Amino acid sequence: PDHICSLFNKCYYEFKNKNTNYEYICMSILYEILSLINFNSESIISTQHPIFNFAMQYLDSHICENGFTINELCRKANISRTYFNKLFKEHFNTTPTNYINNVRIKKAKLLLRSGNYSNEEIAFLCGFNDVKYFYVIFKKLTGQTSSEYKNTEHPTK
């Protein structure tokens, strides 16, 4: 998809120009690309509803951006929040908020395993505007704090 291509171009630009902290910026971009590829392979849907398809493509492209909201997604897709929630629940058997939090925490776990980022940086890179909310959601979904998770060994999955 175009969004992944633009991320590769951004990574190449950073690598080529070697600005301050370019290694970390490139690594972050590559983690985002991997997260999107993994997420896209798990979220492929088949529906006859073009507005919902557009909304899901928008969601896939913007899920880890700070400031992303379901309301913004619905506005861009020209669909009511209630109707989007209904279609989403039918296709994924969960709420959009739960789905988004699961994807963001999955990315956070990858970044935590890398050992290159603080909890605050990870929260920001995963689209959480509030670090405290990141902590709450991480604990809720993993049963561990982010620091506990970071300090334990995990399989390479």
Tab-separated table of N, CA and C in Angstrom:
chain	number	residue	atom	x	y	z
A	1	PRO	N	0.816	-1.207	0.000
A	1	PRO	CA	0.000	0.000	0.000
A	1	PRO	C	0.859	1.271	0.000
A	2	ASP	N	0.249	2.366	-0.427
A	2	ASP	CA	0.951	3.638	-0.529
A	2	ASP	C	1.563	4.076	0.792
A	3	HIS	N	0.841	3.841	1.880
A	3	HIS	CA	1.339	4.277	3.189
A	3	HIS	C	2.648	3.566	3.538
A	4	ILE	N	2.746	2.290	3.251
A	4	ILE	CA	3.972	1.536	3.543
A	4	ILE	C	5.105	2.012	2.638
A	5	CYS	N	4.794	2.279	1.386
A	5	CYS	CA	5.817	2.807	0.461
A	5	CYS	C	6.334	4.156	0.948
A	6	SER	N	5.442	5.007	1.420
A	6	SER	CA	5.877	6.317	1.903
A	6	SER	C	6.739	6.172	3.155
A	7	LEU	N	6.441	5.170	3.988
A	7	LEU	CA	7.283	4.930	5.164
A	7	LEU	C	8.679	4.456	4.752
A	8	PHE	N	8.761	3.574	3.752
A	8	PHE	CA	10.062	3.141	3.259
A	8	PHE	C	10.851	4.340	2.716
A	9	ASN	N	10.168	5.218	1.977
A	9	ASN	CA	10.831	6.405	1.442
A	9	ASN	C	11.326	7.306	2.572
A	10	LYS	N	10.534	7.458	3.608
A	10	LYS	CA	10.928	8.272	4.755
A	10	LYS	C	12.156	7.661	5.437
A	11	CYS	N	12.156	6.347	5.590
A	11	CYS	CA	13.288	5.649	6.202
A	11	CYS	C	14.551	5.848	5.350
A	12	TYR	N	14.413	5.703	4.049
A	12	TYR	CA	15.550	5.883	3.146
A	12	TYR	C	16.095	7.307	3.247
A	13	TYR	N	15.205	8.277	3.288
A	13	TYR	CA	15.595	9.678	3.396
A	13	TYR	C	16.401	9.900	4.683
A	14	GLU	N	15.895	9.390	5.805
A	14	GLU	CA	16.580	9.554	7.092
A	14	GLU	C	17.952	8.869	7.062
A	15	PHE	N	18.003	7.668	6.502
A	15	PHE	CA	19.263	6.920	6.431
A	15	PHE	C	20.275	7.642	5.542
A	16	LYS	N	19.809	8.138	4.418
A	16	LYS	CA	20.669	8.805	3.453
A	16	LYS	C	21.246	10.110	4.021
A	17	ASN	N	20.422	10.875	4.740
A	17	ASN	CA	20.861	12.175	5.252
A	17	ASN	C	21.592	12.089	6.586
A	18	LYS	N	21.412	10.986	7.277
A	18	LYS	CA	22.113	10.737	8.539
A	18	LYS	C	22.028	11.915	9.516
A	19	ASN	N	20.809	12.418	9.697
A	19	ASN	CA	20.567	13.465	10.679
A	19	ASN	C	20.716	12.893	12.086
A	20	THR	N	20.659	13.739	13.091
A	20	THR	CA	20.780	13.310	14.480
A	20	THR	C	19.787	12.198	14.794
A	21	ASN	N	20.283	11.142	15.420
A	21	ASN	CA	19.471	9.985	15.827
A	21	ASN	C	18.811	9.261	14.654
A	22	TYR	N	19.407	9.344	13.480
A	22	TYR	CA	18.788	8.718	12.316
A	22	TYR	C	18.609	7.210	12.489
A	23	GLU	N	19.521	6.566	13.254
A	23	GLU	CA	19.408	5.117	13.454
A	23	GLU	C	18.099	4.768	14.162
A	24	TYR	N	17.787	5.555	15.204
A	24	TYR	CA	16.562	5.303	15.977
A	24	TYR	C	15.318	5.637	15.177
A	25	ILE	N	15.406	6.691	14.392
A	25	ILE	CA	14.267	7.075	13.556
A	25	ILE	C	14.003	5.972	12.529
A	26	CYS	N	15.056	5.496	11.896
A	26	CYS	CA	14.898	4.416	10.903
A	26	CYS	C	14.349	3.151	11.551
A	27	MET	N	14.869	2.813	12.731
A	27	MET	CA	14.395	1.617	13.416
A	27	MET	C	12.906	1.749	13.756
A	28	SER	N	12.514	2.913	14.208
A	28	SER	CA	11.116	3.150	14.541
A	28	SER	C	10.231	3.001	13.308
A	29	ILE	N	10.674	3.559	12.205
A	29	ILE	CA	9.905	3.466	10.957
A	29	ILE	C	9.801	2.010	10.514
A	30	LEU	N	10.894	1.277	10.614
A	30	LEU	CA	10.871	-0.127	10.208
A	30	LEU	C	9.957	-0.961	11.104
A	31	TYR	N	9.953	-0.655	12.406
A	31	TYR	CA	9.015	-1.339	13.298
A	31	TYR	C	7.571	-1.018	12.910
A	32	GLU	N	7.332	0.221	12.546
A	32	GLU	CA	5.973	0.595	12.128
A	32	GLU	C	5.576	-0.165	10.871
A	33	ILE	N	6.502	-0.284	9.924
A	33	ILE	CA	6.226	-1.030	8.694
A	33	ILE	C	5.910	-2.488	9.024
A	34	LEU	N	6.733	-3.097	9.863
A	34	LEU	CA	6.488	-4.495	10.250
A	34	LEU	C	5.146	-4.646	10.951
A	35	SER	N	4.832	-3.700	11.807
A	35	SER	CA	3.559	-3.733	12.511
A	35	SER	C	2.394	-3.632	11.531
A	36	LEU	N	2.517	-2.731	10.560
A	36	LEU	CA	1.453	-2.576	9.566
A	36	LEU	C	1.301	-3.829	8.709
A	37	ILE	N	2.418	-4.414	8.320
A	37	ILE	CA	2.347	-5.632	7.505
A	37	ILE	C	1.693	-6.749	8.298
A	38	ASN	N	2.093	-6.918	9.542
A	38	ASN	CA	1.505	-7.940	10.397
A	38	ASN	C	0.030	-7.643	10.636
A	39	PHE	N	-0.288	-6.408	10.939
A	39	PHE	CA	-1.673	-6.012	11.192
A	39	PHE	C	-2.527	-6.236	9.948
A	40	ASN	N	-2.019	-5.816	8.786
A	40	ASN	CA	-2.798	-5.959	7.551
A	40	ASN	C	-3.057	-7.417	7.213
A	41	SER	N	-2.106	-8.290	7.508
A	41	SER	CA	-2.316	-9.700	7.195
A	41	SER	C	-3.381	-10.307	8.104
A	42	GLU	N	-3.548	-9.729	9.313
A	42	GLU	CA	-4.543	-10.249	10.243
A	42	GLU	C	-5.915	-9.608	10.072
A	43	SER	N	-5.971	-8.464	9.403
A	43	SER	CA	-7.233	-7.735	9.369
A	43	SER	C	-7.874	-7.696	7.994
A	44	ILE	N	-7.453	-8.565	7.100
A	44	ILE	CA	-8.039	-8.571	5.770
A	44	ILE	C	-9.509	-8.965	5.873
A	45	ILE	N	-10.346	-8.127	5.314
A	45	ILE	CA	-11.779	-8.383	5.371
A	45	ILE	C	-12.339	-8.434	3.965
A	46	SER	N	-13.406	-9.110	3.832
A	46	SER	CA	-14.098	-9.179	2.559
A	46	SER	C	-15.531	-8.751	2.795
A	47	THR	N	-15.852	-7.615	2.260
A	47	THR	CA	-17.197	-7.091	2.444
A	47	THR	C	-17.630	-6.345	1.202
A	48	GLN	N	-18.892	-6.259	1.028
A	48	GLN	CA	-19.453	-5.534	-0.104
A	48	GLN	C	-19.732	-4.083	0.264
A	49	HIS	N	-19.305	-3.644	1.404
A	49	HIS	CA	-19.594	-2.309	1.881
A	49	HIS	C	-18.392	-1.393	1.620
A	50	PRO	N	-18.412	-0.603	0.525
A	50	PRO	CA	-17.234	0.198	0.160
A	50	PRO	C	-16.865	1.250	1.210
A	51	ILE	N	-17.831	1.819	1.896
A	51	ILE	CA	-17.525	2.823	2.920
A	51	ILE	C	-16.769	2.165	4.074
A	52	PHE	N	-17.212	0.972	4.463
A	52	PHE	CA	-16.527	0.259	5.535
A	52	PHE	C	-15.115	-0.118	5.092
A	53	ASN	N	-14.957	-0.539	3.849
A	53	ASN	CA	-13.622	-0.868	3.331
A	53	ASN	C	-12.705	0.347	3.396
A	54	PHE	N	-13.232	1.508	2.979
A	54	PHE	CA	-12.448	2.739	3.049
A	54	PHE	C	-12.073	3.050	4.499
A	55	ALA	N	-13.034	2.920	5.392
A	55	ALA	CA	-12.786	3.187	6.816
A	55	ALA	C	-11.693	2.261	7.354
A	56	MET	N	-11.718	1.004	6.972
A	56	MET	CA	-10.711	0.051	7.457
A	56	MET	C	-9.331	0.363	6.868
A	57	GLN	N	-9.286	0.784	5.626
A	57	GLN	CA	-8.005	1.177	5.039
A	57	GLN	C	-7.447	2.398	5.765
A	58	TYR	N	-8.326	3.331	6.075
A	58	TYR	CA	-7.908	4.521	6.821
A	58	TYR	C	-7.410	4.113	8.207
A	59	LEU	N	-8.125	3.222	8.848
A	59	LEU	CA	-7.733	2.724	10.164
A	59	LEU	C	-6.354	2.066	10.094
A	60	ASP	N	-6.149	1.184	9.126
A	60	ASP	CA	-4.864	0.504	8.959
A	60	ASP	C	-3.713	1.501	8.795
A	61	SER	N	-3.965	2.587	8.070
A	61	SER	CA	-2.917	3.554	7.766
A	61	SER	C	-2.615	4.517	8.902
A	62	HIS	N	-3.576	4.744	9.789
A	62	HIS	CA	-3.427	5.800	10.792
A	62	HIS	C	-3.520	5.323	12.243
A	63	ILE	N	-3.617	4.042	12.464
A	63	ILE	CA	-3.918	3.501	13.793
A	63	ILE	C	-2.898	3.898	14.861
A	64	CYS	N	-1.644	4.061	14.488
A	64	CYS	CA	-0.621	4.388	15.490
A	64	CYS	C	-0.201	5.858	15.452
A	65	GLU	N	-0.999	6.687	14.825
A	65	GLU	CA	-0.695	8.113	14.802
A	65	GLU	C	-1.299	8.783	16.023
A	66	ASN	N	-0.546	9.708	16.584
A	66	ASN	CA	-1.073	10.474	17.704
A	66	ASN	C	-2.201	11.362	17.202
A	67	GLY	N	-3.244	11.435	17.966
A	67	GLY	CA	-4.386	12.246	17.584
A	67	GLY	C	-5.418	11.496	16.765
A	68	PHE	N	-5.093	10.258	16.349
A	68	PHE	CA	-6.074	9.471	15.597
A	68	PHE	C	-7.260	9.139	16.501
A	69	THR	N	-8.454	9.350	15.984
A	69	THR	CA	-9.660	8.989	16.727
A	69	THR	C	-10.639	8.279	15.806
A	70	ILE	N	-11.512	7.521	16.414
A	70	ILE	CA	-12.558	6.845	15.640
A	70	ILE	C	-13.496	7.888	15.045
A	71	ASN	N	-13.732	8.963	15.776
A	71	ASN	CA	-14.587	10.038	15.249
A	71	ASN	C	-13.995	10.633	13.979
A	72	GLU	N	-12.676	10.836	13.956
A	72	GLU	CA	-12.008	11.354	12.760
A	72	GLU	C	-12.167	10.362	11.600
A	73	LEU	N	-11.960	9.085	11.891
A	73	LEU	CA	-12.119	8.045	10.885
A	73	LEU	C	-13.526	8.085	10.295
A	74	CYS	N	-14.529	8.162	11.153
A	74	CYS	CA	-15.924	8.173	10.691
A	74	CYS	C	-16.219	9.415	9.862
A	75	ARG	N	-15.632	10.541	10.264
A	75	ARG	CA	-15.827	11.777	9.502
A	75	ARG	C	-15.207	11.640	8.111
A	76	LYS	N	-13.999	11.113	8.032
A	76	LYS	CA	-13.316	10.929	6.740
A	76	LYS	C	-14.069	9.947	5.841
A	77	ALA	N	-14.637	8.914	6.454
A	77	ALA	CA	-15.349	7.880	5.691
A	77	ALA	C	-16.808	8.257	5.438
A	78	ASN	N	-17.242	9.364	6.039
A	78	ASN	CA	-18.631	9.811	5.904
A	78	ASN	C	-19.612	8.722	6.362
A	79	ILE	N	-19.361	8.235	7.571
A	79	ILE	CA	-20.175	7.181	8.158
A	79	ILE	C	-20.405	7.545	9.624
A	80	SER	N	-21.572	7.251	10.131
A	80	SER	CA	-21.831	7.583	11.537
A	80	SER	C	-21.030	6.642	12.439
A	81	ARG	N	-20.691	7.137	13.606
A	81	ARG	CA	-19.929	6.333	14.569
A	81	ARG	C	-20.732	5.085	14.956
A	82	THR	N	-22.023	5.252	15.146
A	82	THR	CA	-22.877	4.135	15.545
A	82	THR	C	-22.889	3.049	14.464
A	83	TYR	N	-23.039	3.459	13.208
A	83	TYR	CA	-23.086	2.492	12.119
A	83	TYR	C	-21.723	1.816	11.932
A	84	PHE	N	-20.649	2.594	12.046
A	84	PHE	CA	-19.310	2.017	11.949
A	84	PHE	C	-19.102	0.978	13.040
A	85	ASN	N	-19.466	1.326	14.276
A	85	ASN	CA	-19.319	0.383	15.389
A	85	ASN	C	-20.089	-0.907	15.122
A	86	LYS	N	-21.295	-0.778	14.575
A	86	LYS	CA	-22.129	-1.949	14.266
A	86	LYS	C	-21.442	-2.837	13.221
A	87	LEU	N	-20.981	-2.237	12.117
A	87	LEU	CA	-20.303	-3.013	11.072
A	87	LEU	C	-19.012	-3.638	11.601
A	88	PHE	N	-18.292	-2.870	12.380
A	88	PHE	CA	-17.031	-3.356	12.929
A	88	PHE	C	-17.270	-4.568	13.823
A	89	LYS	N	-18.236	-4.453	14.704
A	89	LYS	CA	-18.563	-5.546	15.636
A	89	LYS	C	-18.977	-6.803	14.852
A	90	GLU	N	-19.741	-6.629	13.759
A	90	GLU	CA	-20.154	-7.769	12.933
A	90	GLU	C	-18.952	-8.469	12.308
A	91	HIS	N	-17.946	-7.712	11.877
A	91	HIS	CA	-16.798	-8.294	11.193
A	91	HIS	C	-15.721	-8.818	12.126
A	92	PHE	N	-15.525	-8.159	13.265
A	92	PHE	CA	-14.392	-8.502	14.122
A	92	PHE	C	-14.793	-8.999	15.507
A	93	ASN	N	-16.054	-8.955	15.803
A	93	ASN	CA	-16.572	-9.437	17.086
A	93	ASN	C	-15.925	-8.738	18.289
A	94	THR	N	-15.573	-7.482	18.119
A	94	THR	CA	-15.034	-6.641	19.184
A	94	THR	C	-15.324	-5.190	18.828
A	95	THR	N	-15.082	-4.312	19.762
A	95	THR	CA	-15.308	-2.894	19.486
A	95	THR	C	-14.082	-2.301	18.791
A	96	PRO	N	-14.268	-1.217	18.057
A	96	PRO	CA	-13.111	-0.571	17.430
A	96	PRO	C	-12.057	-0.147	18.452
A	97	THR	N	-12.483	0.353	19.602
A	97	THR	CA	-11.533	0.790	20.625
A	97	THR	C	-10.687	-0.375	21.121
A	98	ASN	N	-11.311	-1.512	21.397
A	98	ASN	CA	-10.552	-2.694	21.828
A	98	ASN	C	-9.572	-3.141	20.753
A	99	TYR	N	-10.020	-3.140	19.530
A	99	TYR	CA	-9.203	-3.543	18.394
A	99	TYR	C	-7.976	-2.633	18.271
A	100	ILE	N	-8.217	-1.329	18.322
A	100	ILE	CA	-7.131	-0.349	18.205
A	100	ILE	C	-6.140	-0.531	19.345
A	101	ASN	N	-6.648	-0.684	20.559
A	101	ASN	CA	-5.759	-0.872	21.707
A	101	ASN	C	-4.930	-2.140	21.565
A	102	ASN	N	-5.520	-3.217	21.081
A	102	ASN	CA	-4.779	-4.472	20.881
A	102	ASN	C	-3.659	-4.302	19.862
A	103	VAL	N	-3.931	-3.621	18.762
A	103	VAL	CA	-2.907	-3.407	17.734
A	103	VAL	C	-1.796	-2.527	18.280
A	104	ARG	N	-2.161	-1.469	18.996
A	104	ARG	CA	-1.153	-0.567	19.554
A	104	ARG	C	-0.286	-1.271	20.592
A	105	ILE	N	-0.882	-2.097	21.414
A	105	ILE	CA	-0.099	-2.820	22.432
A	105	ILE	C	0.796	-3.861	21.773
A	106	LYS	N	0.325	-4.470	20.702
A	106	LYS	CA	1.163	-5.418	19.955
A	106	LYS	C	2.424	-4.712	19.447
A	107	LYS	N	2.256	-3.508	18.920
A	107	LYS	CA	3.403	-2.733	18.455
A	107	LYS	C	4.275	-2.338	19.643
A	108	ALA	N	3.656	-1.944	20.752
A	108	ALA	CA	4.408	-1.553	21.948
A	108	ALA	C	5.279	-2.704	22.429
A	109	LYS	N	4.756	-3.920	22.391
A	109	LYS	CA	5.530	-5.079	22.828
A	109	LYS	C	6.764	-5.276	21.944
A	110	LEU	N	6.622	-5.055	20.647
A	110	LEU	CA	7.780	-5.143	19.749
A	110	LEU	C	8.825	-4.094	20.124
A	111	LEU	N	8.374	-2.876	20.354
A	111	LEU	CA	9.294	-1.795	20.686
A	111	LEU	C	9.951	-2.024	22.052
A	112	LEU	N	9.186	-2.544	22.998
A	112	LEU	CA	9.753	-2.847	24.314
A	112	LEU	C	10.847	-3.896	24.200
A	113	ARG	N	10.611	-4.916	23.377
A	113	ARG	CA	11.605	-5.985	23.196
A	113	ARG	C	12.895	-5.461	22.573
A	114	SER	N	12.776	-4.397	21.763
A	114	SER	CA	13.977	-3.847	21.131
A	114	SER	C	14.916	-3.237	22.157
A	115	GLY	N	14.347	-2.741	23.270
A	115	GLY	CA	15.164	-2.142	24.323
A	115	GLY	C	15.705	-0.764	23.997
A	116	ASN	N	15.245	-0.178	22.905
A	116	ASN	CA	15.802	1.101	22.456
A	116	ASN	C	14.967	2.322	22.837
A	117	TYR	N	13.831	2.127	23.471
A	117	TYR	CA	12.919	3.237	23.714
A	117	TYR	C	12.459	3.267	25.163
A	118	SER	N	12.188	4.464	25.639
A	118	SER	CA	11.591	4.609	26.968
A	118	SER	C	10.091	4.318	26.845
A	119	ASN	N	9.447	4.104	27.969
A	119	ASN	CA	8.002	3.875	27.959
A	119	ASN	C	7.263	5.062	27.345
A	120	GLU	N	7.726	6.260	27.624
A	120	GLU	CA	7.080	7.459	27.090
A	120	GLU	C	7.205	7.510	25.564
A	121	GLU	N	8.391	7.177	25.044
A	121	GLU	CA	8.590	7.165	23.600
A	121	GLU	C	7.706	6.101	22.944
A	122	ILE	N	7.632	4.950	23.572
A	122	ILE	CA	6.823	3.860	23.022
A	122	ILE	C	5.353	4.248	22.999
A	123	ALA	N	4.880	4.834	24.080
A	123	ALA	CA	3.477	5.276	24.120
A	123	ALA	C	3.203	6.213	22.955
A	124	PHE	N	4.085	7.169	22.730
A	124	PHE	CA	3.912	8.126	21.643
A	124	PHE	C	3.964	7.443	20.283
A	125	LEU	N	4.952	6.559	20.070
A	125	LEU	CA	5.110	5.876	18.781
A	125	LEU	C	3.940	4.958	18.450
A	126	CYS	N	3.224	4.513	19.485
A	126	CYS	CA	2.095	3.602	19.276
A	126	CYS	C	0.757	4.336	19.187
A	127	GLY	N	0.788	5.652	19.297
A	127	GLY	CA	-0.437	6.427	19.109
A	127	GLY	C	-1.167	6.799	20.379
A	128	PHE	N	-0.572	6.534	21.521
A	128	PHE	CA	-1.209	6.926	22.779
A	128	PHE	C	-0.827	8.368	23.098
A	129	ASN	N	-1.821	9.214	23.297
A	129	ASN	CA	-1.565	10.612	23.632
A	129	ASN	C	-1.252	10.795	25.106
A	130	ASP	N	-1.628	9.835	25.916
A	130	ASP	CA	-1.469	9.922	27.364
A	130	ASP	C	-0.694	8.699	27.843
A	131	VAL	N	0.469	8.937	28.431
A	131	VAL	CA	1.322	7.839	28.895
A	131	VAL	C	0.621	7.020	29.974
A	132	LYS	N	-0.123	7.677	30.852
A	132	LYS	CA	-0.833	6.956	31.913
A	132	LYS	C	-1.871	6.010	31.313
A	133	TYR	N	-2.553	6.450	30.262
A	133	TYR	CA	-3.527	5.584	29.593
A	133	TYR	C	-2.812	4.390	28.966
A	134	PHE	N	-1.641	4.635	28.371
A	134	PHE	CA	-0.835	3.543	27.816
A	134	PHE	C	-0.533	2.511	28.896
A	135	TYR	N	-0.105	2.980	30.075
A	135	TYR	CA	0.201	2.065	31.178
A	135	TYR	C	-1.018	1.230	31.564
A	136	VAL	N	-2.169	1.887	31.674
A	136	VAL	CA	-3.403	1.192	32.066
A	136	VAL	C	-3.775	0.131	31.042
A	137	ILE	N	-3.773	0.496	29.770
A	137	ILE	CA	-4.156	-0.444	28.704
A	137	ILE	C	-3.134	-1.578	28.599
A	138	PHE	N	-1.849	-1.248	28.709
A	138	PHE	CA	-0.828	-2.295	28.625
A	138	PHE	C	-1.039	-3.328	29.722
A	139	LYS	N	-1.226	-2.866	30.943
A	139	LYS	CA	-1.436	-3.776	32.080
A	139	LYS	C	-2.711	-4.600	31.878
A	140	LYS	N	-3.762	-3.947	31.404
A	140	LYS	CA	-5.045	-4.632	31.198
A	140	LYS	C	-4.918	-5.754	30.164
A	141	LEU	N	-4.196	-5.500	29.075
A	141	LEU	CA	-4.127	-6.474	27.983
A	141	LEU	C	-3.029	-7.531	28.150
A	142	THR	N	-1.985	-7.213	28.904
A	142	THR	CA	-0.878	-8.170	29.033
A	142	THR	C	-0.768	-8.785	30.424
A	143	GLY	N	-1.383	-8.142	31.409
A	143	GLY	CA	-1.267	-8.624	32.775
A	143	GLY	C	0.032	-8.215	33.446
A	144	GLN	N	0.836	-7.412	32.749
A	144	GLN	CA	2.111	-6.940	33.281
A	144	GLN	C	2.225	-5.442	33.032
A	145	THR	N	3.053	-4.783	33.829
A	145	THR	CA	3.379	-3.406	33.491
A	145	THR	C	4.349	-3.434	32.318
A	146	SER	N	4.499	-2.314	31.644
A	146	SER	CA	5.431	-2.277	30.518
A	146	SER	C	6.862	-2.525	30.991
A	147	SER	N	7.203	-2.049	32.175
A	147	SER	CA	8.551	-2.287	32.715
A	147	SER	C	8.767	-3.761	33.016
A	148	GLU	N	7.771	-4.420	33.591
A	148	GLU	CA	7.879	-5.856	33.852
A	148	GLU	C	8.037	-6.615	32.540
A	149	TYR	N	7.259	-6.241	31.542
A	149	TYR	CA	7.327	-6.898	30.236
A	149	TYR	C	8.708	-6.713	29.617
A	150	LYS	N	9.228	-5.501	29.719
A	150	LYS	CA	10.526	-5.180	29.138
A	150	LYS	C	11.644	-6.011	29.772
A	151	ASN	N	11.497	-6.330	31.058
A	151	ASN	CA	12.543	-7.032	31.795
A	151	ASN	C	12.402	-8.553	31.782
A	152	THR	N	11.426	-9.097	31.072
A	152	THR	CA	11.292	-10.546	30.981
A	152	THR	C	11.617	-10.979	29.555
A	153	GLU	N	12.079	-12.208	29.420
A	153	GLU	CA	12.392	-12.717	28.081
A	153	GLU	C	11.135	-13.209	27.407
A	154	HIS	N	11.083	-13.000	26.090
A	154	HIS	CA	9.922	-13.390	25.298
A	154	HIS	C	10.374	-14.150	24.078
A	155	PRO	N	9.544	-15.099	23.623
A	155	PRO	CA	9.869	-15.788	22.377
A	155	PRO	C	9.932	-14.789	21.221
A	156	THR	N	10.616	-15.126	20.194
A	156	THR	CA	10.784	-14.207	19.072
A	156	THR	C	9.591	-14.170	18.152
A	157	LYS	N	8.406	-14.293	18.679
A	157	LYS	CA	7.201	-14.216	17.839
A	157	LYS	C	6.691	-12.815	17.835
